[in-house]
XYZ file of C-alpha atoms in Angstrom:
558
model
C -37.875 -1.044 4.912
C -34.582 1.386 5.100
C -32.232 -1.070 3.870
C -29.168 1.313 3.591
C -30.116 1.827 7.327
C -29.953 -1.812 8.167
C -27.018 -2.107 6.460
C -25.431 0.499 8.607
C -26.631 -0.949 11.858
C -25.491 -3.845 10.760
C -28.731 -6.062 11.319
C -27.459 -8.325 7.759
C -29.442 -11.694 8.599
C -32.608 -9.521 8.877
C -32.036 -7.588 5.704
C -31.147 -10.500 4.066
C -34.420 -12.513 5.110
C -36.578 -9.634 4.463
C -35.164 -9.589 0.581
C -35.070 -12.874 0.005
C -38.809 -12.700 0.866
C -39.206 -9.944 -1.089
C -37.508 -11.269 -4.296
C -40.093 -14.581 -4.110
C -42.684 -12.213 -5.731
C -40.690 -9.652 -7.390
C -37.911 -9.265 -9.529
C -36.791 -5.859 -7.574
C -32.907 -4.978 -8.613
C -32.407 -2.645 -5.094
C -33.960 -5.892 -3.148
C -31.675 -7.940 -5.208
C -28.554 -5.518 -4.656
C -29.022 -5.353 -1.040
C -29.848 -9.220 -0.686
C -26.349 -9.792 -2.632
C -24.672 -7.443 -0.191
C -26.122 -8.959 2.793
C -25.245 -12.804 2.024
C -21.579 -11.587 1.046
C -20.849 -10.352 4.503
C -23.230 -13.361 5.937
C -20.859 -15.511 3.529
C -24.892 -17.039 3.212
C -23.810 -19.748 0.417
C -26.864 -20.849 -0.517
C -28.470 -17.630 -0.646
C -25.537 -16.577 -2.776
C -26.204 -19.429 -5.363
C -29.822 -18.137 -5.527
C -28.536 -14.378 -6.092
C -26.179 -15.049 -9.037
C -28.280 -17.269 -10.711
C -30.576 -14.220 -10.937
C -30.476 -12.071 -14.644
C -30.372 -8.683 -12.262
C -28.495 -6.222 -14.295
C -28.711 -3.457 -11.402
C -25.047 -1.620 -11.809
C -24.589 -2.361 -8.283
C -25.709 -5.768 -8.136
C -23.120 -6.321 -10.538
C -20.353 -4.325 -8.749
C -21.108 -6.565 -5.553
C -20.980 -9.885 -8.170
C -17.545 -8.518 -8.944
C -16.628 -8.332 -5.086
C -17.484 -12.062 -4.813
C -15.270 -12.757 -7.977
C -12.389 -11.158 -6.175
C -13.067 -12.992 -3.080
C -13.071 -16.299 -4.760
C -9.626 -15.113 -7.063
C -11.608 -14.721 -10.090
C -9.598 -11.512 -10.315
C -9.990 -11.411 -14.269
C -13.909 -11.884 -13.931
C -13.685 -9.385 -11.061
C -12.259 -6.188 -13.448
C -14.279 -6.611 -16.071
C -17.446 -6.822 -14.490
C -16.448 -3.942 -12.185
C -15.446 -1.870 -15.287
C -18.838 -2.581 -17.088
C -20.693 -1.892 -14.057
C -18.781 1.492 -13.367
C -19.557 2.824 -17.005
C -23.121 1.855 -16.752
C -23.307 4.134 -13.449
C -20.979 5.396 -11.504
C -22.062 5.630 -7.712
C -19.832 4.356 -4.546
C -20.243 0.720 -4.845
C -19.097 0.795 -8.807
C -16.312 3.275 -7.634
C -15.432 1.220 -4.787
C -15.589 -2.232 -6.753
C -13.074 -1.106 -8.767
C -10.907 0.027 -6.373
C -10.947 -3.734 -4.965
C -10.301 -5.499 -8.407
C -7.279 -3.027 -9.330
C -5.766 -3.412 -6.261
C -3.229 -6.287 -7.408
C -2.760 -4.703 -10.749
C -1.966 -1.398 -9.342
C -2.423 0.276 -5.927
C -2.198 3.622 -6.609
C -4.866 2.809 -9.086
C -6.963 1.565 -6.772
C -6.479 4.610 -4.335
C -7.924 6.742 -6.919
C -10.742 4.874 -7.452
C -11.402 4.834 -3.426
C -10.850 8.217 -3.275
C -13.417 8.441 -6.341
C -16.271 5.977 -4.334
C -15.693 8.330 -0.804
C -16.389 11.293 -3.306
C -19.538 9.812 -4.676
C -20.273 8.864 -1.534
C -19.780 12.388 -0.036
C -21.478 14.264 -2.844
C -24.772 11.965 -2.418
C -25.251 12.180 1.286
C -23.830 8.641 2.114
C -21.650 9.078 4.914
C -21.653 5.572 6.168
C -20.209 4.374 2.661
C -17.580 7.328 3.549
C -16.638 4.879 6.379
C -16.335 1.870 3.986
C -14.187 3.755 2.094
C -11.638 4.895 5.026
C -11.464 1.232 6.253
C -10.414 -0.109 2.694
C -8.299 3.126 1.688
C -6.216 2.584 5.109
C -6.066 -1.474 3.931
C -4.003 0.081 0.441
C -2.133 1.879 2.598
C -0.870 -0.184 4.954
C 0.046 -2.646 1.724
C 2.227 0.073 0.206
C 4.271 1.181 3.361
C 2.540 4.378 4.513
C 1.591 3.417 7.718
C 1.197 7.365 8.966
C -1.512 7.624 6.058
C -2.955 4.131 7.177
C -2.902 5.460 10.792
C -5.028 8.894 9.751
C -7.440 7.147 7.286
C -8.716 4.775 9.795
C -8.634 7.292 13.164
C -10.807 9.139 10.974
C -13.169 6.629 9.730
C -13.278 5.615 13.941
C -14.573 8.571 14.394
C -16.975 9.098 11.380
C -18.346 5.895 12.441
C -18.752 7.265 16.284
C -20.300 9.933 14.987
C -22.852 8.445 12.977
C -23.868 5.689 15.599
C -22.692 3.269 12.596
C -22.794 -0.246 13.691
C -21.730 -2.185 10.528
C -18.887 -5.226 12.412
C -17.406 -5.738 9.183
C -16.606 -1.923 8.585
C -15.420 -1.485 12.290
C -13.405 -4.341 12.697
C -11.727 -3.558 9.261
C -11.123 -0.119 10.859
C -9.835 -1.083 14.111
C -7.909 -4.157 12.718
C -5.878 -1.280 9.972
C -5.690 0.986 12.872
C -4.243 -2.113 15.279
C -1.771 -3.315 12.588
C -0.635 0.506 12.274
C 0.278 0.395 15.615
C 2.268 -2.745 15.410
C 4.468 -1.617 12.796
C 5.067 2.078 14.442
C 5.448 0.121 17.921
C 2.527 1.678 19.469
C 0.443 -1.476 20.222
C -0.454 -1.135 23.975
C -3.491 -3.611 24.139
C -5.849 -5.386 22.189
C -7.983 -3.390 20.060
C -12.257 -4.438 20.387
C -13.259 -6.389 17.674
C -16.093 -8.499 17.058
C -14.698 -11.903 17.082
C -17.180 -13.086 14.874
C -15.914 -12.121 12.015
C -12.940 -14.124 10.153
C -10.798 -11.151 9.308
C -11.042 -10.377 13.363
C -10.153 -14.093 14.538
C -6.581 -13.246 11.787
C -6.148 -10.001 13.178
C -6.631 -11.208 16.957
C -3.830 -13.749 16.462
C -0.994 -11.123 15.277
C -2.085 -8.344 17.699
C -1.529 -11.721 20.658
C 1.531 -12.091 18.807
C 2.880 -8.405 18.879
C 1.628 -8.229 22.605
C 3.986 -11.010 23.814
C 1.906 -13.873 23.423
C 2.070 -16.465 20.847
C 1.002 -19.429 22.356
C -2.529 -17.724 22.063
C -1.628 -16.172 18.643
C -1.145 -19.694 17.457
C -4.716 -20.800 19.013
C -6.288 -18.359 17.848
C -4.990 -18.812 13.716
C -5.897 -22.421 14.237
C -9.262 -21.973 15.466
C -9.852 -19.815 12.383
C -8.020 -22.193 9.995
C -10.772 -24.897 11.366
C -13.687 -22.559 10.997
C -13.018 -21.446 7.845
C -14.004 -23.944 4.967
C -11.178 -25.271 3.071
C -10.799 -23.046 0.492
C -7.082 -22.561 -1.027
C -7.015 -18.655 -1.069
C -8.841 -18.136 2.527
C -5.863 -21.111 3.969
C -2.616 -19.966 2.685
C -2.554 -16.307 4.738
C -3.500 -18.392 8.025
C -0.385 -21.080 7.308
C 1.957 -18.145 6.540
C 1.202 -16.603 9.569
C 1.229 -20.225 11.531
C 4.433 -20.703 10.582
C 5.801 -17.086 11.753
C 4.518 -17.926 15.547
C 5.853 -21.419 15.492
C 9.251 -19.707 14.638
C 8.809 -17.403 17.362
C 7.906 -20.612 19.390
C 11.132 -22.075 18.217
C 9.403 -25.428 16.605
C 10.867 -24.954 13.140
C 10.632 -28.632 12.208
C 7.013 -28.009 12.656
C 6.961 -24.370 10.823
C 8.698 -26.371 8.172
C 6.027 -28.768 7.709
C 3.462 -26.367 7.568
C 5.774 -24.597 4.899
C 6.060 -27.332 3.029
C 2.107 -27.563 2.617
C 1.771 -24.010 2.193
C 3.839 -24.155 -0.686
C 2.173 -27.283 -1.931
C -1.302 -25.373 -1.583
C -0.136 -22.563 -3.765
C 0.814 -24.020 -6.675
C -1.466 -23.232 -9.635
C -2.978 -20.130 -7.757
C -3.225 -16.650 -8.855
C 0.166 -14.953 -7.620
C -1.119 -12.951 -4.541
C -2.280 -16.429 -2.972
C 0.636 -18.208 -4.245
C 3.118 -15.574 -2.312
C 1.257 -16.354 0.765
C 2.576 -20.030 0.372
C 5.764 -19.140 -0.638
C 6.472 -16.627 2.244
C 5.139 -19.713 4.548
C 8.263 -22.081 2.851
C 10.131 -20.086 2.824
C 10.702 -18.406 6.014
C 12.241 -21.385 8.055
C 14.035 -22.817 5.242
C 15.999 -19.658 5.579
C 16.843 -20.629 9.188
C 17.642 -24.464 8.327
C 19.039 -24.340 4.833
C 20.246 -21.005 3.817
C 21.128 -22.162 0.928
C 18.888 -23.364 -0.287
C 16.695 -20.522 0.571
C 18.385 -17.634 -0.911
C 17.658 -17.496 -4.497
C 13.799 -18.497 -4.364
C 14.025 -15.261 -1.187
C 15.579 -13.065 -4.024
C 13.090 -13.986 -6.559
C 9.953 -13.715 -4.413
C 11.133 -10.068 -2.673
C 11.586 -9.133 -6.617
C 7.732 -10.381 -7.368
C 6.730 -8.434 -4.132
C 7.939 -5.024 -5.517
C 5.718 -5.054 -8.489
C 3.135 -5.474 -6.778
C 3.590 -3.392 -3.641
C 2.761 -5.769 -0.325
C 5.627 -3.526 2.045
C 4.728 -5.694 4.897
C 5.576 -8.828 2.650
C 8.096 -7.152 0.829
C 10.219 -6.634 4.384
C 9.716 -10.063 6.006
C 11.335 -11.158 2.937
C 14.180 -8.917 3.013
C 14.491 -9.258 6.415
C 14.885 -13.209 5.774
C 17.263 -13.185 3.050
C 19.308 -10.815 4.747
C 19.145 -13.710 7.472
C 20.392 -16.403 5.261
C 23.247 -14.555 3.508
C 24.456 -13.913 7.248
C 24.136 -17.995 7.829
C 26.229 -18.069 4.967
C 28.955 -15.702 5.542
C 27.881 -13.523 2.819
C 27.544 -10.275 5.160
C 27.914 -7.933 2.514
C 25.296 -9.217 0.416
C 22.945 -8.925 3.460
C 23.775 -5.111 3.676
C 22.621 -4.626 -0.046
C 19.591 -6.283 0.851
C 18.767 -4.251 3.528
C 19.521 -1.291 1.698
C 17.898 -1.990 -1.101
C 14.888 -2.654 1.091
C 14.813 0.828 2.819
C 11.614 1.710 1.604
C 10.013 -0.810 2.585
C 11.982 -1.095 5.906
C 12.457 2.207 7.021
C 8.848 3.029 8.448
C 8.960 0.540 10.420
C 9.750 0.803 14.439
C 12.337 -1.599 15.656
C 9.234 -3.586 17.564
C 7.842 -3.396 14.061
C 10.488 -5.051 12.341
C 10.766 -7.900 15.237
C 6.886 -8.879 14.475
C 7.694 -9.176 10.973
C 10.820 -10.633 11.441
C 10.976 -13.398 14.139
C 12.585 -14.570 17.444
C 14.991 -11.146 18.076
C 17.685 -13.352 19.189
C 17.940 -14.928 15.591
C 17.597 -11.926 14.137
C 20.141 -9.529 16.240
C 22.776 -9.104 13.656
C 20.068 -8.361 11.134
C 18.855 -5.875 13.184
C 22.223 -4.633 13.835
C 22.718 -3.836 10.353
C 20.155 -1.834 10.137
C 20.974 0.341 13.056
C 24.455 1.871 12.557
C 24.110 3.414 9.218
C 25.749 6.964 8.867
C 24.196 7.166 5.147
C 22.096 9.834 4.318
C 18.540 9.239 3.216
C 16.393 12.329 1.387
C 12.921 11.179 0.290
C 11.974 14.622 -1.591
C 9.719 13.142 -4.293
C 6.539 13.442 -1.644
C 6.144 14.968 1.471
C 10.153 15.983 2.348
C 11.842 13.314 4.733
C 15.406 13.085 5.509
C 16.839 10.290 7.391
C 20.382 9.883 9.063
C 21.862 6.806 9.762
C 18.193 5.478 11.575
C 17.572 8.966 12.921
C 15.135 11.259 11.150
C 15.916 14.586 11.032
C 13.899 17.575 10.357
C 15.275 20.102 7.638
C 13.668 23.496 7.121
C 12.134 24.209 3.506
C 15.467 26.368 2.894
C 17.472 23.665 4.444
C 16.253 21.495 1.957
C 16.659 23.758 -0.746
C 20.569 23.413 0.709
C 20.349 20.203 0.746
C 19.436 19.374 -2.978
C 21.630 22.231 -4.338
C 24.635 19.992 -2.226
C 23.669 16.609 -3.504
C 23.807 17.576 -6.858
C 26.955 19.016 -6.436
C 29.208 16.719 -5.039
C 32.486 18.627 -5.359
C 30.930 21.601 -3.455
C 29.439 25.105 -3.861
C 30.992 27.958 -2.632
C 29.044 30.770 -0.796
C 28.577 32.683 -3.717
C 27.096 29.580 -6.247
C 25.245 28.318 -2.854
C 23.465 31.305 -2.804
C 22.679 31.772 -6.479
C 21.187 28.140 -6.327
C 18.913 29.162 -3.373
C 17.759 32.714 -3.910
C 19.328 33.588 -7.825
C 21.020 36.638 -9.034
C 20.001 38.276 -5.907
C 21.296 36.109 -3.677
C 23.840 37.021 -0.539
C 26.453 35.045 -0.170
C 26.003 35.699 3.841
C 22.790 34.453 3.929
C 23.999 31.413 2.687
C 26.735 31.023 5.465
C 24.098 32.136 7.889
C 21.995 28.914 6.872
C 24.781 26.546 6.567
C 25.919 27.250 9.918
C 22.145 26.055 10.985
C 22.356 22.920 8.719
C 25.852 21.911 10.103
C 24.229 21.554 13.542
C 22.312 18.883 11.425
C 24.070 17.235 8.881
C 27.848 16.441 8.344
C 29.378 19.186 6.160
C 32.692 20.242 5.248
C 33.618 24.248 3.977
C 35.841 25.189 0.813
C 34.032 24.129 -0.927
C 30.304 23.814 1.255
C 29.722 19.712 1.150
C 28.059 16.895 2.115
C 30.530 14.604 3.897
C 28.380 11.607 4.007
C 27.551 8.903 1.587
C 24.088 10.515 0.142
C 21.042 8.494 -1.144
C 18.128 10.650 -3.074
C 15.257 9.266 -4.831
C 15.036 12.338 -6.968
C 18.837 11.174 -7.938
C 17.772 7.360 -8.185
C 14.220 8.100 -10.458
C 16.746 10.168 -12.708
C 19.128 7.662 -13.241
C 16.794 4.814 -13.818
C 14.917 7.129 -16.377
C 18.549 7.500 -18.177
C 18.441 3.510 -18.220
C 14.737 3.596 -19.789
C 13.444 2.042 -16.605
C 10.538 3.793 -16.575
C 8.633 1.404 -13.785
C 11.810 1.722 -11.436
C 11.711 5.557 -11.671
C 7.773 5.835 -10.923
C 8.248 3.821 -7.853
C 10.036 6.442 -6.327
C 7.854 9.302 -7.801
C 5.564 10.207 -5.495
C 5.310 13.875 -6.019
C 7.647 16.494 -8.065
C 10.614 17.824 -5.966
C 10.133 19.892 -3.243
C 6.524 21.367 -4.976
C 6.586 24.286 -2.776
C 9.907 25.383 -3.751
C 10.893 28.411 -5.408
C 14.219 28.283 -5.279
C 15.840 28.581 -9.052
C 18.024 25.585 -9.001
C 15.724 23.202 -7.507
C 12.778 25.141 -9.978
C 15.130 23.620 -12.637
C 16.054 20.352 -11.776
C 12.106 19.846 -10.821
C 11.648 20.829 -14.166
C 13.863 18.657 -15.485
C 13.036 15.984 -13.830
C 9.386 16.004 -14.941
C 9.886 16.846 -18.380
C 12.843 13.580 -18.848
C 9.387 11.261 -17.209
C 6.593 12.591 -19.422
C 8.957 11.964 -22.389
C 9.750 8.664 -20.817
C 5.437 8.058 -20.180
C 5.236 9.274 -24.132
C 7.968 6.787 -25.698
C 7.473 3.831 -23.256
C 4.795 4.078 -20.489
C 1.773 1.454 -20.716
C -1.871 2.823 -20.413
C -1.893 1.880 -17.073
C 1.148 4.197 -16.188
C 0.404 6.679 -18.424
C -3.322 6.922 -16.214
C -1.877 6.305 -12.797
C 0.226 9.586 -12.997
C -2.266 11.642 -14.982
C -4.410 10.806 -11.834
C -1.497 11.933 -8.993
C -0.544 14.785 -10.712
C -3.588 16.356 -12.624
C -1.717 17.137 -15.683
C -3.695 18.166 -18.842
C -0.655 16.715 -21.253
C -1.131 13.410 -18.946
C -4.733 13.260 -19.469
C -4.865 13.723 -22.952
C -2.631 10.909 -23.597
C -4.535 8.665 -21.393
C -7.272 9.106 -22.985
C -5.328 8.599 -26.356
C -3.753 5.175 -25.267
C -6.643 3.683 -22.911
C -9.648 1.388 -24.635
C -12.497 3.127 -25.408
C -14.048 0.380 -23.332
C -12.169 0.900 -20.389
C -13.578 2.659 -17.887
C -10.626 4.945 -17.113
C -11.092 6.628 -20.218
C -14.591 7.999 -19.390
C -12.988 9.305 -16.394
C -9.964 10.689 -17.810
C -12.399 12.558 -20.132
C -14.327 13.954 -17.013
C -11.090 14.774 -15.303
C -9.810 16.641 -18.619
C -12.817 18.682 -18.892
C -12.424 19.494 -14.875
C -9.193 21.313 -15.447
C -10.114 22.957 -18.788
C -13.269 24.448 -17.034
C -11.074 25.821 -13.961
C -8.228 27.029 -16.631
């Protein structure tokens, strides 16, 4: 029997059956493998039992063992195993294993090791695992913010899927439920998405696209019919209260969301810290409505938790509710530096977007209001270039934002001459440089004699600098994405881009942890990066096997 096959067509019961037989008269690690992977998505508990009471030491067997630990918050368990497995053989479900039980610990992390299982997968043939990997690499996304990226990972997989005649539920509705929640956010939910309903994940996602559709009498059926179905099980309860409680706000019982709150946050206590936010969140979100107060400084302190471990949908339903309670309580100004401080995790987000995560939009007008008329100016040039205006985004040529940096970082002006020297170097015109600015004033507000911004300016490329001055080296690689404006030759930027990179590898050298150290060795492929990984990281480890490999990549295409 082709069991990769029915995998694919998702036929699990009879896979499962047929291995189970199989494994009655021989101690087979593929039958073993596949019979693990079939009672995990069957959730087959007694099957289960059988399986891990088993001595298999089949790589993958043991990546799928780690899967289970993950499920069941044995997150500890979960790495290790999935590291051990990985340097025994690396194939997609190792790979991919690992990407699940870094997630928490790091997300872009896990992205690389995703983007390491859909290679495997690629370079062996399996395009179906290529799927698995799209659904769970738009997942990460959505969790960090990048809802665009979310969007494209899980169109794709759709159609990778359609073009394969895959059948897998699981895969599909993970697929359609990222590609659904995408739409939420962006405001570009029109219907329902087709999922198979018989699947848990589908019955949570089927609730908050009812609830983003206008409906949350049936969102609220729909999370309790789940929350019966499901066996009690701490970690599998507390996202289904949270998200009970955000309908019965939109429902206006808040006694009742309280109640629910209350035993949310009850439920939480003495779990590992992703579950345990979960009940929090569910607390904490009508106590901000009934006793700001009260509600403010556990708000602050969660929404600080939720930034080291990136959760942006999280992350802005708890601004979103602080900012709510510091309004109750007069404190308007202190809502506007939440907000603000939240723009990352706010500003991809479409006003319908916001109102899902939010609440009731007559409750939260003023909120919203604050985060409408904003005249600041937003650049996002550590990454793929985005400049933002108030809440309009605005598109800026490569030169324009060549302009654009040379202005920031000279607040009391340039003059024609220096402009053009910082954009094009000795042989600059100072003509061409009016020429441009009088195509950037059309776009930004700018004053002459000198050429400057007249606009309160916010830069992450100015923010990651000036945390790296303070020796917050986590602070500045949460904005760095990508060096400034890579595709610039212009010699100012050239330099600042140089300095800029040079202050954080000295920063990674004096104070970055293994893990950092790795994570940005792996975004930007850099030799110097690599070799200190491999310095600092456990032989043990699994990333140092790989940072080896990816070392030896770049010296052989030097």
């Amino acid at each position: 029997m082709d069991l990769e096959s029915i995998w694919a067509a998702g036929r699990q019961e009879e896979g499962l059956s047929w291995c189970l037989q199989q494994l009655s008269h021989s101690n087979n690690g593929i039958y073993a493998r596949y019979a693990l992977e079939f009672a995990l998505e069957l959730a087959e508990e007694t099957a289960l039992a059988r399986l891990l009471a088993s001595d298999c030491q089949n790589p993958d067997f043991q990546a799928l063992k780690s899967q289970l630990y993950w499920q069941r918050g044995r997150l500890r368990e979960a790495l290790e195993l999935a590291q051990q497995a990985y340097q025994q053989h690396p194939s997609f479900l190792t790979a991919y294993a690992l990407g699940t039980a870094v997630a928490l610990r790091s997300a872009q992390e896990a992205e690389g090791w995703l983007k390491e299982a859909l290679r495997l997968a690629e370079a062996t043939g399996q395009l179906q695992r290529s799927v698995q990997a799209a659904a769970a690499l738009a997942l990460l996304q959505i969790s960090q913010g990048a809802y665009a990226q979310a969007e494209a990972w899980a169109q794709w997989g759709l159609r990778l899927a359609e073009h394969l005649g895959l059948a897998h539920p699981a895969v599909l509705n993970t697929l359609r439920l990222a590609l659904g929640h995408t739409q939420i956010l962006g405001g570009r939910l029109l219907s329902m998405p087709a999922l198979d309903l018989r699947q848990p994940d589908a019955l949570l996602a089927q609730g908050d696209f009812l609830l983003a559709l206008g409906d949350p009498e049936a969102a609220l059926e729909a999370y309790t019919r789940l929350d019966q179905q499901l066996a009690p099980v701490r970690p599998r309860r507390l996202p289904i209260l949270a998200r009970k409680v955000r309908v019965l706000l939109e429902l206006k019982r808040i006694e009742e969301a309280l109640q629910i709150g209350r035993e949310a946050q009850a439920l939480s206590e003495g779990t590992l810290d992703i579950f345990r936010d979960w009940g929090e969140l569910a607390y904490l979100l009508p106590l901000a409505l009934v006793a700001p107060s009260e509600a403010v400084t556990p708000l602050y302190n969660l929404l600080n938790r939720l930034k080291e471990r990136p959760s942006a949908p999280r992350s802005a339903m708890a601004a979103l509710y602080l900012a709510q309670a510091y309004l109750r309580l007069g404190l308007e100004s202190k809502a506007k530096s939440v907000l603000q401080e939240a723009g990352p995790v706010l500003e991809n987000l479409s006003p319908s977007g916001r109102a899902f995560l939010a609440g009731p939009a007559h409750v939260f007008e003023e909120v919203f209001s604050l985060l409408r008329p904003q005249s600041q100016l937003r650049l996002h040039f550590l990454g793929k270039p985005t400049a933002w205006l108030g809440s309009d985004k605005i598109g800026l040529s490569p030169r324009q934002q060549e302009i654009t940096v040379g202005l920031v970082v000279n607040p009391d002006g340039l003059s024609a001459e220096g402009l053009a020297l910082w954009v094009w170097g000795e042989l600059g015109r100072p003509e061409l440089a009016r020429a441009e600015i009088r195509r950037l004033r059309r776009k930004l507000p700018l004053q002459a004699r000198p050429y400057r911004l007249a606009t309160v300016v916010w830069a992450d490329f100015l923010v990651a600098r000036e945390r790296l001055l303070q020796k917050d080296l986590a602070g500045a690689l949460s904005l760095y994405r990508a060096p400034l404006l890579p595709g610039s030759e212009a010699p100012g930027v050239v330099e600042l881009r140089e300095e800029l990179w040079n202050v954080l590898k000295q920063a990674l050298c004096d104070l970055g942890t293994p893990e950092q150290i790795y994570e940005m060795a792996l975004q930007e492929n850099d030799p110097e990066l690599w070799h200190l990984a491999i310095e600092r990281l456990p032989r043990a480890d699994p990333r140092w096997v790989l940072s080896q490999a990816r070392l030896a990549r770049f010296l052989a295409a030097e």
